[in-house]
Each structure stands twice: as C-alpha cells, then as structure tokens.
CSV table of C-alpha atoms in Angstrom, one decimal:
chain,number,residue,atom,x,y,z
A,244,UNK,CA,-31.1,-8.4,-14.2
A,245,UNK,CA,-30.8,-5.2,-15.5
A,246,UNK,CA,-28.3,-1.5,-15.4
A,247,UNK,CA,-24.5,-2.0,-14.8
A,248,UNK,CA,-25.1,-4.0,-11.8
A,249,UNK,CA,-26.2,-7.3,-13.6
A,250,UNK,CA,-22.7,-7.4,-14.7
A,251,UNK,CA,-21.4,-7.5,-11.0
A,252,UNK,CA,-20.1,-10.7,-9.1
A,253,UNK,CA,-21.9,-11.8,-6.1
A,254,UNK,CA,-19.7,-10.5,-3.3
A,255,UNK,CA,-19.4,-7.1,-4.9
A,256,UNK,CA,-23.7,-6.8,-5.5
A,257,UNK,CA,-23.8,-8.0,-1.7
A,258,UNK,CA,-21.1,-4.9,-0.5
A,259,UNK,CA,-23.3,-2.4,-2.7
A,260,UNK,CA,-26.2,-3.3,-1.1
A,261,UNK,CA,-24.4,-3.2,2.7
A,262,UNK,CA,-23.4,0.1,1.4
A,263,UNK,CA,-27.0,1.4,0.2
A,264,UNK,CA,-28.6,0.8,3.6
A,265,UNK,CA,-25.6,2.2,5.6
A,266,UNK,CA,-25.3,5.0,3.3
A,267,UNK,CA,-28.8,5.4,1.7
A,268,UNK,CA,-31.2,4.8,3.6
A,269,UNK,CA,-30.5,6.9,6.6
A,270,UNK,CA,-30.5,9.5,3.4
A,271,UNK,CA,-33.8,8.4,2.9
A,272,UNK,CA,-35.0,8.8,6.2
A,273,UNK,CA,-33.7,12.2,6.7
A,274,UNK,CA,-34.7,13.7,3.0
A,275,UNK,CA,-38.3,11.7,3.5
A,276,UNK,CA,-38.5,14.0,7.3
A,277,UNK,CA,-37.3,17.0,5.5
A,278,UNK,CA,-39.9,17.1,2.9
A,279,UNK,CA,-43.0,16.7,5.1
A,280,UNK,CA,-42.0,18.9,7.5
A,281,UNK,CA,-42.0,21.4,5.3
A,282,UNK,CA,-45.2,21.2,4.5
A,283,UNK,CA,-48.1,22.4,7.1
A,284,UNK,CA,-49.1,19.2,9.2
A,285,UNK,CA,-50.4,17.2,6.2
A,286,UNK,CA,-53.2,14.7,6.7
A,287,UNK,CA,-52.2,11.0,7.8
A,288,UNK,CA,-53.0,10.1,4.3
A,289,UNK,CA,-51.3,12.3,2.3
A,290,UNK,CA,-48.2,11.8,4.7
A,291,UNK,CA,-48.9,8.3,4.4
A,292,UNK,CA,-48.7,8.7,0.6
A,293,UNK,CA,-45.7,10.7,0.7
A,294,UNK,CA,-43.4,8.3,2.4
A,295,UNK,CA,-44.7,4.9,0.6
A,296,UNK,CA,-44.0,7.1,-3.0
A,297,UNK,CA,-40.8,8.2,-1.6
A,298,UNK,CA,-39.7,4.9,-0.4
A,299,UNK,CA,-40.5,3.2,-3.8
A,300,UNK,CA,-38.4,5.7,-5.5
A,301,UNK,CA,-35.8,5.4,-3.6
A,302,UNK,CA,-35.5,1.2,-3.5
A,303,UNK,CA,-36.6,1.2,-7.5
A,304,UNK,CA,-33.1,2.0,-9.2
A,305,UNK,CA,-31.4,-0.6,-6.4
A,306,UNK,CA,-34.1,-3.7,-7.2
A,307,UNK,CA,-31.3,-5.8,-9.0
A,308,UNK,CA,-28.6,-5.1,-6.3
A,309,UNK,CA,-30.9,-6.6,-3.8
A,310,UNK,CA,-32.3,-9.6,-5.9
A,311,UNK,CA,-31.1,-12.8,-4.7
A,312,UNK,CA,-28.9,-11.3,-1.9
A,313,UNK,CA,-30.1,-13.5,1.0
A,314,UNK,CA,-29.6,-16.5,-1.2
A,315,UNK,CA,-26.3,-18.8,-1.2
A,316,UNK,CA,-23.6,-17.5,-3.3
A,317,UNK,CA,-24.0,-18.8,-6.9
A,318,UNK,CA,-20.4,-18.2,-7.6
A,319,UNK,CA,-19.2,-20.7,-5.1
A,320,UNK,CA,-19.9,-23.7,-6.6
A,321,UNK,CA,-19.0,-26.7,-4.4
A,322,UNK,CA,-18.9,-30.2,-6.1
C-alpha cells in the first residue's frame, strides 16, 4: 500500500473508510449534481462521462483505505 495510510492499523483504515462514505461521498453526490447542472442539459454521454470521471477521482486517493477492508482483521491473530 501506498500514502500515510499504509502505515495505519486495521481498525483505524476500517473507521476512515466508514468515515469517507458518511462524510465523502454524500460530498460527492452533491459536488457531482452541482457541476452538471450547471451546464445546459448535456447529452447522456457526456453526463455519463462526467460522473464515471468524477467518481474515479474521487475513490482514487482512498484505493488503499478501502483495500482489504471486508476481509478478516490481519491484526487479530488467533492461534
């Protein structure tokens, strides 16, 4: 993993991520509506375009938070 976050236990990268979908991506949503409505009734494509590039940019800086997050927690080691 890569960025400060590699550095992060388990529970805390798993907190960050609850965070970034409470937090971010109802940001997302609403930045995403703001920016094509500003623009004249766009075709579907283009619209299309505009949320898929916006979505990536958004989840791309966050890729190693969410890596791994649904798996069991590799801290806990049980013998």
């Amino acid at each position: 993993m890569n960025g400060w976050f590699a550095n992060l236990s388990y529970k805390a990268r798993k907190r960050w991520a609850l965070l970034i979908l409470v937090i971010g991506l109802p940001a997302y949503i609403v930045v995403a509506v703001t920016i094509t409505s500003t623009l004249d009734r766009p075709s579907i494509w283009l619209e299309l375009a505009i949320y898929v590039g916006l979505g990536i940019l958004w989840a791309w800086p966050f890729r190693s938070i969410f890596r791994g997050i649904g798996q069991a927690d590799p801290d806990d080691r049980e013998d």
